[in-house]
Amino acid sequence: MEMNYDESVLHQLEQELNVRILPGTEIMMDVGEHHFVKSSASSDRVLVPQPSDSKHDPLGFGPLSLAPIFPQLIEMYGTDLAGAIQFTGVAILVLGFSNFIWVPLSTSFGRAGPAETLQPAIITDIFFLDRRGVWNTVYFVFYFGSLAVGPIISGPMAETVGMASFWYLNVAMHAFIFICILFLFPETKWHRMHPDEMRAKGLLPSQQVSDEKINSTNTENKDLEKITTLGGMAGLTHTATAARDPWLGKGTPSKQQFKLWQVNPHPVKAIFYDLWIPWKLFAFPIVEFASFVVSWSASSFLTLNLTQAQVFAAPPYGFSSDAIGFMNFAILIGMFIGLATAGPLSDWISMRATRKNRGIREPEMRLPTMIPYVLIMMLGNFIVAFGYQNMWDWKPIVIIGYTCAGIQVAALPAIASTYAVDSYKPVSGSVFVSITVNKNVWGYGFSKFITPWIIASGYVPPIMTNMSLITLWCLFGILFFYYGKTFRKWTEHSHVHHM
């Protein structure tokens, strides 16, 4: 649990609720005499994790652009299409493994670093559990959206002012973003003490004293009725909520949080853990499930980037680079549809299931949200594969097929990765390193074999095979919906929950 309850309190909650509370299981409403900080004075929704009473707690703080220019790359470097596509494949591979540099540095010296895996960790730093679905979807929309916007810009620039100008623009934008992050982005990593740590510092009574107190309380109250409802329990008043966290929604970063780097008493140890934990997480079924869903969903989008110039620059279409680039607007629109629907739907389904489950939140509750987006993914791949193969008019391929690709790549990765982060929040950065390495290794391999396979067998076999694999990994969501808590039980004593 992100609440980081004392073991004795956790045991008491389990007795009162008659449920096993594993890492990832959260209590979203008051239970008996246990009262928590709420989202507002008028709400009964418990905030997870519980914010501190500090003003500076962050929880209170109110390369695929190459797609349309492959013909220019082929001409410039005297290679074939398969060779030109490796510009993308190698970039994907390097980006994936570079996270083994940036994430350890971000853990040891501060979040302000350029890496694609940092944003999900920052989301868990500054947003409560019930809003992570929305913001993880925002992250994926901007992440994959940038890969859709890149071709829109690179195509016209290659046609009008030359391909090199696009790369100059790319470097300038990266430099600007890096400077902004370095000097204007406050540190969001916030240490929330584990009960064992608090007990060692004398902030909590010893485990033996706590157990004796609970046993005494249970004896005195053995005739009290069982809890049958959590709504309307007496206890925490609006004034008490404000008193416990006076800075909720009004906190601001401190000067220390704007420093270029943060002090870490054990930097070498932190770096070692961040190098090792991502590999360890590959043995955790939930992380592996999220990695495969994200990887193959992204590869469905990658298919369009790697094939659109090959298809639409050739007869019978004969489109120019800028026209091919503009086709990515359909993907971008699809991503915004995914943004508007997936995150809110995921959080709504989870909260609805939580209320039906007496205020107990399980990470698996968001998995049913995947169902409509799996169907959309299948529709998009069917249209693109058979449209390419049979040379349909470009309109259904782009308007329906590309839009479906945008919707699913905004939704499925966000839902699956949020599930993994909800289950292993203390190592959210390492979770995304595992996911990203898996995704980018598959992306590199996919870029390596898709062009020769298309040349040998046409578009339908590779695209439909990839679609079948996406469907297969997503179908494992049924297994995790029913047995995910069992998988979490296997890892409940892992030290990753205490980092």
Tab-separated table of C-alpha atoms in Angstrom:
chain	number	residue	atom	x	y	z
A	1	MET	CA	0.000	0.000	0.000
A	2	GLU	CA	1.157	3.529	-0.722
A	3	MET	CA	-0.180	4.534	2.684
A	4	ASN	CA	2.922	2.875	4.210
A	5	TYR	CA	0.964	1.804	7.249
A	6	ASP	CA	2.551	0.397	10.357
A	7	GLU	CA	2.238	-3.397	10.288
A	8	SER	CA	-0.026	-3.403	13.318
A	9	VAL	CA	-2.365	-0.823	11.798
A	10	LEU	CA	-2.364	-2.773	8.554
A	11	HIS	CA	-3.321	-5.938	10.424
A	12	GLN	CA	-6.139	-4.101	12.187
A	13	LEU	CA	-7.479	-2.774	8.887
A	14	GLU	CA	-7.406	-6.286	7.440
A	15	GLN	CA	-9.388	-7.581	10.409
A	16	GLU	CA	-11.991	-4.823	10.195
A	17	LEU	CA	-12.410	-5.163	6.418
A	18	ASN	CA	-11.928	-8.932	6.277
A	19	VAL	CA	-9.627	-8.574	3.262
A	20	ARG	CA	-5.936	-9.217	2.586
A	21	ILE	CA	-4.146	-5.919	1.919
A	22	LEU	CA	-1.191	-6.508	-0.405
A	23	PRO	CA	1.147	-3.963	-2.010
A	24	GLY	CA	-0.985	-2.200	-4.594
A	25	THR	CA	-4.244	-2.609	-2.651
A	26	GLU	CA	-5.435	0.765	-1.364
A	27	ILE	CA	-8.084	1.928	1.115
A	28	MET	CA	-9.969	4.823	-0.484
A	29	MET	CA	-12.451	5.577	2.351
A	30	ASP	CA	-12.329	5.949	6.134
A	31	VAL	CA	-12.438	2.713	8.085
A	32	GLY	CA	-13.744	2.751	11.667
A	33	GLU	CA	-11.423	4.902	13.748
A	34	HIS	CA	-8.899	5.246	10.933
A	35	HIS	CA	-9.333	8.566	9.152
A	36	PHE	CA	-7.349	9.926	6.237
A	37	VAL	CA	-6.725	13.170	4.378
A	38	LYS	CA	-9.401	13.751	1.704
A	39	SER	CA	-9.213	15.445	-1.681
A	40	SER	CA	-11.347	18.360	-0.464
A	41	ALA	CA	-13.514	19.465	2.427
A	42	SER	CA	-16.667	18.262	0.684
A	43	SER	CA	-15.301	14.915	-0.538
A	44	ASP	CA	-15.129	11.495	1.111
A	45	ARG	CA	-12.408	10.358	-1.340
A	46	VAL	CA	-9.171	9.438	0.445
A	47	LEU	CA	-5.944	10.648	-1.160
A	48	VAL	CA	-3.351	7.989	-2.030
A	49	PRO	CA	-0.570	8.384	-1.131
A	50	GLN	CA	-1.356	10.465	1.947
A	51	PRO	CA	0.312	13.870	1.563
A	52	SER	CA	2.567	15.261	4.257
A	53	ASP	CA	1.815	18.544	6.022
A	54	SER	CA	4.769	20.231	4.313
A	55	LYS	CA	4.250	23.225	2.061
A	56	HIS	CA	6.886	21.808	-0.300
A	57	ASP	CA	5.442	18.308	-0.747
A	58	PRO	CA	5.086	17.873	-4.552
A	59	LEU	CA	1.669	16.257	-4.036
A	60	GLY	CA	0.437	19.677	-3.008
A	61	PHE	CA	1.762	21.511	-6.039
A	62	GLY	CA	-1.374	23.085	-7.100
A	63	PRO	CA	13.237	9.934	-33.828
A	64	LEU	CA	10.294	8.702	-35.854
A	65	SER	CA	10.206	11.999	-37.715
A	66	LEU	CA	12.070	10.261	-40.541
A	67	ALA	CA	8.928	8.610	-41.916
A	68	PRO	CA	8.192	10.903	-44.909
A	69	ILE	CA	11.863	11.584	-45.769
A	70	PHE	CA	13.097	8.023	-46.297
A	71	PRO	CA	13.422	8.689	-50.067
A	72	GLN	CA	15.853	11.570	-49.354
A	73	LEU	CA	17.843	9.423	-46.937
A	74	ILE	CA	18.103	6.631	-49.504
A	75	GLU	CA	19.446	9.068	-52.071
A	76	MET	CA	21.808	10.872	-49.688
A	77	TYR	CA	23.435	7.767	-48.224
A	78	GLY	CA	23.230	5.486	-51.245
A	79	THR	CA	21.309	2.784	-49.392
A	80	ASP	CA	18.076	0.885	-49.863
A	81	LEU	CA	14.806	1.240	-47.951
A	82	ALA	CA	15.722	-1.410	-45.376
A	83	GLY	CA	18.990	0.398	-44.679
A	84	ALA	CA	17.298	3.794	-44.373
A	85	ILE	CA	14.771	2.403	-41.919
A	86	GLN	CA	17.675	1.410	-39.657
A	87	PHE	CA	18.178	5.112	-38.928
A	88	THR	CA	14.977	4.763	-36.934
A	89	GLY	CA	15.732	1.294	-35.552
A	90	VAL	CA	19.160	2.176	-34.151
A	91	ALA	CA	17.824	5.422	-32.640
A	92	ILE	CA	15.074	3.458	-30.894
A	93	LEU	CA	17.603	0.979	-29.491
A	94	VAL	CA	19.948	3.681	-28.176
A	95	LEU	CA	17.074	5.628	-26.628
A	96	GLY	CA	15.885	2.542	-24.775
A	97	PHE	CA	19.193	1.594	-23.186
A	98	SER	CA	20.198	5.197	-22.446
A	99	ASN	CA	17.612	5.083	-19.663
A	100	PHE	CA	20.116	3.001	-17.693
A	101	ILE	CA	22.108	6.241	-17.516
A	102	TRP	CA	19.410	8.830	-16.957
A	103	VAL	CA	17.160	7.072	-14.454
A	104	PRO	CA	19.955	6.245	-11.945
A	105	LEU	CA	21.178	9.835	-12.207
A	106	SER	CA	17.639	11.146	-11.671
A	107	THR	CA	17.188	8.973	-8.587
A	108	SER	CA	20.523	9.991	-7.111
A	109	PHE	CA	20.770	13.661	-8.024
A	110	GLY	CA	17.307	14.866	-9.056
A	111	ARG	CA	14.543	14.398	-11.607
A	112	ALA	CA	15.678	17.183	-13.967
A	113	GLY	CA	17.054	14.985	-16.731
A	114	PRO	CA	16.116	14.205	-20.359
A	115	ALA	CA	14.738	10.669	-20.450
A	116	GLU	CA	11.492	9.182	-21.688
A	117	THR	CA	11.016	7.186	-18.488
A	118	LEU	CA	11.174	10.109	-16.049
A	119	GLN	CA	7.716	11.531	-16.730
A	120	PRO	CA	5.792	8.536	-15.326
A	121	ALA	CA	7.900	8.717	-12.158
A	122	ILE	CA	7.136	12.431	-11.887
A	123	ILE	CA	3.431	11.693	-12.343
A	124	THR	CA	3.518	9.394	-9.318
A	125	ASP	CA	5.386	12.123	-7.413
A	126	ILE	CA	2.818	14.871	-7.921
A	127	PHE	CA	-0.536	13.191	-8.593
A	128	PHE	CA	-2.700	11.049	-6.372
A	129	LEU	CA	-3.718	7.516	-7.291
A	130	ASP	CA	-7.169	8.400	-8.622
A	131	ARG	CA	-5.700	10.784	-11.254
A	132	ARG	CA	-2.770	8.756	-12.545
A	133	GLY	CA	-4.721	7.124	-15.346
A	134	VAL	CA	-5.492	10.513	-16.888
A	135	TRP	CA	-1.973	11.872	-16.580
A	136	ASN	CA	-0.247	8.723	-17.793
A	137	THR	CA	-2.472	8.957	-20.866
A	138	VAL	CA	-1.411	12.604	-21.288
A	139	TYR	CA	2.204	11.462	-21.122
A	140	PHE	CA	1.759	8.800	-23.792
A	141	VAL	CA	-0.193	11.199	-26.030
A	142	PHE	CA	2.617	13.741	-25.912
A	143	TYR	CA	5.277	11.053	-26.233
A	144	PHE	CA	3.803	9.259	-29.229
A	145	GLY	CA	2.207	12.518	-30.427
A	146	SER	CA	5.644	14.029	-30.886
A	147	LEU	CA	6.466	11.078	-33.123
A	148	ALA	CA	3.385	11.899	-35.185
A	149	VAL	CA	4.089	15.643	-35.314
A	150	GLY	CA	7.695	15.053	-36.379
A	151	PRO	CA	6.776	13.670	-39.819
A	152	ILE	CA	4.232	16.467	-40.300
A	153	ILE	CA	7.067	18.970	-39.908
A	154	SER	CA	9.928	17.030	-41.518
A	155	GLY	CA	8.087	16.286	-44.778
A	156	PRO	CA	7.365	19.913	-45.805
A	157	MET	CA	10.785	21.074	-44.550
A	158	ALA	CA	12.552	18.437	-46.628
A	159	GLU	CA	10.574	19.528	-49.690
A	160	THR	CA	11.072	23.278	-49.243
A	161	VAL	CA	14.267	24.113	-47.336
A	162	GLY	CA	16.111	20.796	-47.277
A	163	MET	CA	16.300	17.858	-44.929
A	164	ALA	CA	19.198	19.271	-42.881
A	165	SER	CA	17.050	22.186	-41.712
A	166	PHE	CA	14.762	19.797	-39.883
A	167	TRP	CA	17.668	18.416	-37.862
A	168	TYR	CA	18.847	21.932	-36.968
A	169	LEU	CA	15.342	22.664	-35.695
A	170	ASN	CA	15.332	19.391	-33.771
A	171	VAL	CA	18.629	20.203	-32.014
A	172	ALA	CA	17.481	23.740	-31.178
A	173	MET	CA	14.221	22.493	-29.644
A	174	HIS	CA	16.040	19.883	-27.577
A	175	ALA	CA	18.497	22.495	-26.307
A	176	PHE	CA	15.645	24.851	-25.347
A	177	ILE	CA	13.721	22.104	-23.527
A	178	PHE	CA	16.847	20.919	-21.714
A	179	ILE	CA	17.638	24.431	-20.448
A	180	CYS	CA	14.035	24.946	-19.304
A	181	ILE	CA	14.017	21.641	-17.420
A	182	LEU	CA	17.414	22.270	-15.872
A	183	PHE	CA	16.618	25.724	-14.479
A	184	LEU	CA	12.819	25.935	-14.218
A	185	PHE	CA	11.741	22.446	-13.167
A	186	PRO	CA	11.511	21.867	-9.381
A	187	GLU	CA	12.529	18.573	-7.818
A	188	THR	CA	9.498	16.306	-7.302
A	189	LYS	CA	11.092	13.310	-5.593
A	190	TRP	CA	9.830	13.294	-2.006
A	191	HIS	CA	10.883	10.816	0.635
A	192	ARG	CA	7.921	9.366	2.536
A	193	MET	CA	9.235	7.434	5.523
A	194	HIS	CA	8.378	3.775	5.841
A	195	PRO	CA	7.010	2.692	9.255
A	196	ASP	CA	10.212	0.722	9.968
A	197	GLU	CA	12.223	3.890	9.367
A	198	MET	CA	9.869	5.947	11.552
A	199	ARG	CA	10.090	3.357	14.324
A	200	ALA	CA	13.888	3.429	14.178
A	201	LYS	CA	13.774	7.212	14.672
A	202	GLY	CA	11.389	6.915	17.586
A	203	LEU	CA	8.440	8.431	15.700
A	204	LEU	CA	6.348	5.274	16.151
A	205	PRO	CA	6.045	2.875	19.101
A	206	SER	CA	7.778	-0.457	18.832
A	207	GLN	CA	5.986	-3.290	17.030
A	208	GLN	CA	5.503	-5.159	20.330
A	209	VAL	CA	3.841	-2.148	22.004
A	210	SER	CA	1.605	-1.612	18.952
A	211	ASP	CA	0.508	-5.259	18.931
A	212	GLU	CA	-0.270	-5.182	22.643
A	213	LYS	CA	-2.364	-2.036	22.200
A	214	ILE	CA	-4.339	-3.601	19.355
A	215	ASN	CA	-4.952	-6.820	21.280
A	216	SER	CA	-6.204	-4.775	24.229
A	217	THR	CA	-8.480	-2.725	21.980
A	218	ASN	CA	-9.841	-5.841	20.291
A	219	THR	CA	-10.622	-7.408	23.686
A	220	GLU	CA	-12.453	-4.319	24.918
A	221	ASN	CA	-14.472	-3.997	21.727
A	222	LYS	CA	-15.106	-7.626	20.834
A	223	ASP	CA	-18.875	-7.054	20.861
A	224	LEU	CA	-18.785	-4.171	18.349
A	225	GLU	CA	-20.692	-4.781	15.151
A	226	LYS	CA	-18.910	-5.679	11.922
A	227	ILE	CA	-18.386	-2.932	9.381
A	228	THR	CA	-21.068	-3.093	6.707
A	229	THR	CA	-20.635	0.277	5.044
A	230	LEU	CA	-17.892	2.843	4.855
A	231	GLY	CA	-19.876	5.871	3.716
A	232	GLY	CA	-21.155	8.188	6.416
A	233	MET	CA	-18.772	7.040	9.156
A	234	ALA	CA	-18.322	9.528	11.940
A	235	GLY	CA	-14.874	10.859	12.689
A	236	LEU	CA	-12.842	13.043	10.411
A	237	THR	CA	-14.387	16.484	10.049
A	238	HIS	CA	-13.669	19.059	7.369
A	239	THR	CA	-11.704	21.139	9.845
A	240	ALA	CA	-9.616	18.150	10.892
A	241	THR	CA	-8.796	17.371	7.267
A	242	ALA	CA	-7.538	20.899	6.685
A	243	ALA	CA	-5.565	20.801	9.925
A	244	ARG	CA	-3.827	17.561	8.972
A	245	ASP	CA	-2.732	18.918	5.589
A	246	PRO	CA	-3.028	22.717	5.487
A	247	TRP	CA	-1.040	22.933	2.233
A	248	LEU	CA	-3.101	20.563	0.102
A	249	GLY	CA	-3.471	22.247	-3.283
A	250	LYS	CA	-1.633	25.347	-2.029
A	251	GLY	CA	1.957	24.133	-1.668
A	252	THR	CA	4.895	25.613	-3.543
A	253	PRO	CA	8.419	24.366	-4.336
A	254	SER	CA	11.234	25.457	-2.049
A	255	LYS	CA	14.498	27.032	-3.191
A	256	GLN	CA	16.200	23.731	-2.469
A	257	GLN	CA	13.907	22.002	-4.955
A	258	PHE	CA	15.091	24.358	-7.715
A	259	LYS	CA	18.777	23.536	-7.267
A	260	LEU	CA	20.578	21.983	-10.226
A	261	TRP	CA	21.132	18.785	-8.265
A	262	GLN	CA	19.869	17.297	-5.033
A	263	VAL	CA	21.939	15.962	-2.152
A	264	ASN	CA	21.940	12.176	-1.842
A	265	PRO	CA	23.651	10.565	1.179
A	266	HIS	CA	24.090	7.250	-0.679
A	267	PRO	CA	24.475	8.030	-4.413
A	268	VAL	CA	26.478	4.918	-5.314
A	269	LYS	CA	23.951	2.634	-3.630
A	270	ALA	CA	21.058	4.407	-5.372
A	271	ILE	CA	22.735	4.106	-8.774
A	272	PHE	CA	23.467	0.407	-8.211
A	273	TYR	CA	19.838	-0.295	-7.304
A	274	ASP	CA	18.576	1.571	-10.371
A	275	LEU	CA	20.870	-0.475	-12.605
A	276	TRP	CA	19.747	-3.771	-11.076
A	277	ILE	CA	16.039	-3.298	-10.267
A	278	PRO	CA	14.798	-2.998	-13.917
A	279	TRP	CA	16.275	-6.419	-14.680
A	280	LYS	CA	14.799	-7.880	-11.503
A	281	LEU	CA	11.370	-6.526	-12.420
A	282	PHE	CA	11.341	-8.627	-15.585
A	283	ALA	CA	10.673	-11.572	-13.252
A	284	PHE	CA	7.500	-9.888	-11.943
A	285	PRO	CA	4.486	-11.034	-14.016
A	286	ILE	CA	2.657	-7.688	-13.834
A	287	VAL	CA	5.670	-5.727	-15.099
A	288	GLU	CA	6.209	-8.261	-17.869
A	289	PHE	CA	2.545	-7.998	-18.879
A	290	ALA	CA	2.733	-4.197	-19.024
A	291	SER	CA	6.014	-4.362	-20.970
A	292	PHE	CA	4.565	-6.591	-23.669
A	293	VAL	CA	1.323	-4.618	-24.034
A	294	VAL	CA	3.192	-1.308	-24.318
A	295	SER	CA	5.819	-2.756	-26.671
A	296	TRP	CA	3.445	-4.316	-29.183
A	297	SER	CA	0.899	-1.491	-29.056
A	298	ALA	CA	3.730	0.910	-29.874
A	299	SER	CA	4.894	-1.353	-32.693
A	300	SER	CA	1.452	-1.067	-34.297
A	301	PHE	CA	2.050	2.676	-34.473
A	302	LEU	CA	5.642	2.092	-35.602
A	303	THR	CA	4.306	0.069	-38.537
A	304	LEU	CA	2.740	3.207	-39.988
A	305	ASN	CA	5.912	5.240	-39.555
A	306	LEU	CA	8.023	2.623	-41.309
A	307	THR	CA	5.650	1.923	-44.198
A	308	GLN	CA	3.831	5.151	-45.086
A	309	ALA	CA	6.560	6.502	-47.392
A	310	GLN	CA	7.045	3.057	-48.936
A	311	VAL	CA	3.331	2.842	-49.747
A	312	PHE	CA	2.216	6.376	-50.560
A	313	ALA	CA	5.298	7.591	-52.454
A	314	ALA	CA	4.959	4.724	-54.938
A	315	PRO	CA	2.297	4.217	-57.627
A	316	PRO	CA	-0.674	4.382	-57.720
A	317	TYR	CA	-0.485	7.141	-55.089
A	318	GLY	CA	2.702	9.064	-55.871
A	319	PHE	CA	2.381	11.479	-52.955
A	320	SER	CA	5.140	13.963	-52.117
A	321	SER	CA	6.994	13.987	-48.775
A	322	ASP	CA	4.924	16.848	-47.389
A	323	ALA	CA	1.634	15.142	-48.361
A	324	ILE	CA	2.765	11.927	-46.657
A	325	GLY	CA	3.747	13.929	-43.572
A	326	PHE	CA	0.301	15.520	-43.375
A	327	MET	CA	-1.276	12.056	-43.181
A	328	ASN	CA	0.055	11.850	-39.635
A	329	PHE	CA	-2.590	14.377	-38.603
A	330	ALA	CA	-4.983	11.409	-38.548
A	331	ILE	CA	-2.763	9.623	-36.016
A	332	LEU	CA	-2.538	12.792	-33.940
A	333	ILE	CA	-6.325	13.232	-33.925
A	334	GLY	CA	-6.691	9.605	-32.861
A	335	MET	CA	-4.300	10.214	-29.967
A	336	PHE	CA	-6.371	13.133	-28.749
A	337	ILE	CA	-9.477	10.941	-28.924
A	338	GLY	CA	-7.602	8.393	-26.811
A	339	LEU	CA	-6.581	11.168	-24.407
A	340	ALA	CA	-10.160	12.370	-24.032
A	341	THR	CA	-11.509	8.886	-23.357
A	342	ALA	CA	-8.937	6.403	-22.017
A	343	GLY	CA	-7.600	8.168	-18.931
A	344	PRO	CA	-10.934	9.425	-17.589
A	345	LEU	CA	-12.627	6.110	-18.426
A	346	SER	CA	-9.875	4.139	-16.696
A	347	ASP	CA	-10.056	6.251	-13.535
A	348	TRP	CA	-13.883	6.217	-13.553
A	349	ILE	CA	-14.066	2.429	-13.904
A	350	SER	CA	-11.499	2.012	-11.118
A	351	MET	CA	-13.322	4.384	-8.765
A	352	ARG	CA	-16.703	2.805	-9.510
A	353	ALA	CA	-15.307	-0.644	-8.752
A	354	THR	CA	-13.666	0.740	-5.600
A	355	ARG	CA	-16.989	2.028	-4.275
A	356	LYS	CA	-18.642	-1.327	-4.990
A	357	ASN	CA	-15.761	-3.010	-3.156
A	358	ARG	CA	-16.380	-1.050	0.088
A	359	GLY	CA	-13.709	1.547	-0.657
A	360	ILE	CA	-10.928	-0.977	-1.312
A	361	ARG	CA	-8.968	-0.223	-4.500
A	362	GLU	CA	-7.192	-3.000	-6.375
A	363	PRO	CA	-4.883	-2.137	-9.312
A	364	GLU	CA	-6.626	-4.765	-11.478
A	365	MET	CA	-9.830	-2.721	-11.443
A	366	ARG	CA	-8.642	-0.578	-14.366
A	367	LEU	CA	-7.903	-3.496	-16.726
A	368	PRO	CA	-11.452	-3.813	-18.218
A	369	THR	CA	-10.859	-0.389	-19.789
A	370	MET	CA	-8.598	-2.102	-22.332
A	371	ILE	CA	-11.504	-3.901	-24.037
A	372	PRO	CA	-12.770	-1.173	-26.418
A	373	TYR	CA	-9.246	-0.128	-27.349
A	374	VAL	CA	-8.213	-3.675	-28.250
A	375	LEU	CA	-11.164	-3.798	-30.653
A	376	ILE	CA	-10.173	-0.415	-32.111
A	377	MET	CA	-6.600	-1.650	-32.531
A	378	MET	CA	-7.794	-4.722	-34.426
A	379	LEU	CA	-10.003	-2.641	-36.735
A	380	GLY	CA	-7.164	-0.254	-37.548
A	381	ASN	CA	-4.698	-3.024	-38.352
A	382	PHE	CA	-7.190	-4.835	-40.595
A	383	ILE	CA	-7.852	-1.679	-42.608
A	384	VAL	CA	-4.184	-0.740	-42.954
A	385	ALA	CA	-2.977	-4.245	-43.850
A	386	PHE	CA	-5.612	-5.014	-46.482
A	387	GLY	CA	-5.759	-1.411	-47.662
A	388	TYR	CA	-2.015	-1.375	-48.325
A	389	GLN	CA	-2.062	-4.813	-49.956
A	390	ASN	CA	-5.018	-4.130	-52.255
A	391	MET	CA	-4.146	-0.476	-52.935
A	392	TRP	CA	-7.401	0.955	-51.628
A	393	ASP	CA	-8.117	4.623	-51.888
A	394	TRP	CA	-5.964	6.461	-49.325
A	395	LYS	CA	-8.961	7.916	-47.465
A	396	PRO	CA	-10.158	4.830	-45.503
A	397	ILE	CA	-6.556	3.796	-44.830
A	398	VAL	CA	-5.642	7.159	-43.351
A	399	ILE	CA	-8.918	8.418	-41.909
A	400	ILE	CA	-9.938	5.145	-40.256
A	401	GLY	CA	-6.788	3.014	-40.078
A	402	TYR	CA	-4.374	5.746	-38.960
A	403	THR	CA	-6.893	7.270	-36.551
A	404	CYS	CA	-7.478	3.880	-34.907
A	405	ALA	CA	-3.714	3.488	-34.540
A	406	GLY	CA	-3.567	6.820	-32.739
A	407	ILE	CA	-6.430	5.949	-30.393
A	408	GLN	CA	-5.008	2.581	-29.337
A	409	VAL	CA	-1.423	3.803	-28.853
A	410	ALA	CA	-2.653	6.524	-26.505
A	411	ALA	CA	-4.871	4.137	-24.527
A	412	LEU	CA	-3.406	0.633	-24.216
A	413	PRO	CA	0.123	1.611	-23.077
A	414	ALA	CA	-1.294	4.077	-20.543
A	415	ILE	CA	-3.706	1.552	-19.011
A	416	ALA	CA	-1.184	-1.305	-18.806
A	417	SER	CA	1.685	0.820	-17.490
A	418	THR	CA	-0.516	2.556	-14.901
A	419	TYR	CA	-1.529	-0.897	-13.662
A	420	ALA	CA	2.144	-1.803	-13.196
A	421	VAL	CA	2.939	1.497	-11.450
A	422	ASP	CA	-0.069	1.118	-9.131
A	423	SER	CA	1.288	-2.302	-8.163
A	424	TYR	CA	4.922	-1.213	-7.665
A	425	LYS	CA	4.813	2.531	-7.083
A	426	PRO	CA	8.080	2.830	-5.060
A	427	VAL	CA	10.050	1.747	-8.154
A	428	SER	CA	7.956	3.467	-10.819
A	429	GLY	CA	11.070	4.766	-12.584
A	430	SER	CA	12.569	1.278	-12.781
A	431	VAL	CA	9.214	-0.123	-13.942
A	432	PHE	CA	9.337	2.225	-16.920
A	433	VAL	CA	12.967	1.401	-17.633
A	434	SER	CA	11.929	-2.256	-17.904
A	435	ILE	CA	8.965	-1.324	-20.102
A	436	THR	CA	11.006	1.016	-22.311
A	437	VAL	CA	13.908	-1.363	-22.829
A	438	ASN	CA	11.488	-4.129	-23.772
A	439	LYS	CA	9.610	-1.755	-26.101
A	440	ASN	CA	12.682	-0.389	-27.822
A	441	VAL	CA	14.391	-3.755	-28.288
A	442	TRP	CA	11.239	-5.025	-29.980
A	443	GLY	CA	10.989	-1.784	-31.968
A	444	TYR	CA	14.528	-2.264	-33.252
A	445	GLY	CA	13.867	-5.882	-34.180
A	446	PHE	CA	10.598	-4.958	-35.861
A	447	SER	CA	12.305	-2.266	-37.946
A	448	LYS	CA	14.930	-4.818	-38.927
A	449	PHE	CA	12.641	-7.474	-40.365
A	450	ILE	CA	9.467	-5.708	-41.508
A	451	THR	CA	10.795	-4.371	-44.846
A	452	PRO	CA	12.296	-7.685	-46.083
A	453	TRP	CA	9.143	-9.481	-44.917
A	454	ILE	CA	6.898	-7.046	-46.819
A	455	ILE	CA	9.024	-7.430	-49.945
A	456	ALA	CA	8.817	-11.218	-49.688
A	457	SER	CA	5.185	-11.691	-48.589
A	458	GLY	CA	3.268	-8.427	-48.925
A	459	TYR	CA	1.755	-6.255	-46.217
A	460	VAL	CA	-0.873	-8.574	-44.763
A	461	PRO	CA	1.333	-11.271	-43.113
A	462	PRO	CA	3.633	-8.979	-41.067
A	463	ILE	CA	0.947	-6.485	-40.031
A	464	MET	CA	-1.633	-9.126	-39.142
A	465	THR	CA	0.965	-11.214	-37.287
A	466	ASN	CA	1.885	-8.162	-35.243
A	467	MET	CA	-1.811	-7.467	-34.602
A	468	SER	CA	-2.300	-11.038	-33.408
A	469	LEU	CA	0.564	-10.690	-30.954
A	470	ILE	CA	-0.873	-7.423	-29.586
A	471	THR	CA	-4.220	-9.169	-29.126
A	472	LEU	CA	-2.547	-12.114	-27.409
A	473	TRP	CA	-0.723	-9.947	-24.859
A	474	CYS	CA	-3.845	-7.899	-24.195
A	475	LEU	CA	-5.898	-11.068	-23.657
A	476	PHE	CA	-3.611	-11.842	-20.735
A	477	GLY	CA	-5.407	-8.918	-19.103
A	478	ILE	CA	-8.236	-11.390	-18.368
A	479	LEU	CA	-5.789	-13.580	-16.444
A	480	PHE	CA	-4.437	-10.609	-14.520
A	481	PHE	CA	-7.918	-9.270	-13.759
A	482	TYR	CA	-8.747	-12.479	-11.885
A	483	TYR	CA	-5.303	-13.514	-10.594
A	484	GLY	CA	-3.320	-10.254	-10.484
A	485	LYS	CA	-3.649	-10.074	-6.711
A	486	THR	CA	-2.144	-13.551	-6.491
A	487	PHE	CA	0.821	-12.385	-8.557
A	488	ARG	CA	1.205	-9.392	-6.251
A	489	LYS	CA	1.140	-11.748	-3.277
A	490	TRP	CA	4.152	-13.567	-4.750
A	491	THR	CA	6.181	-10.331	-4.504
A	492	GLU	CA	4.678	-8.751	-1.372
A	493	HIS	CA	7.887	-9.268	0.649
A	494	SER	CA	10.196	-7.924	-2.049
A	495	HIS	CA	12.367	-5.013	-0.957
A	496	VAL	CA	11.132	-3.001	-3.949
A	497	HIS	CA	8.151	-2.009	-1.799
A	498	HIS	CA	10.459	-0.317	0.726
A	499	MET	CA	12.598	1.784	-1.613
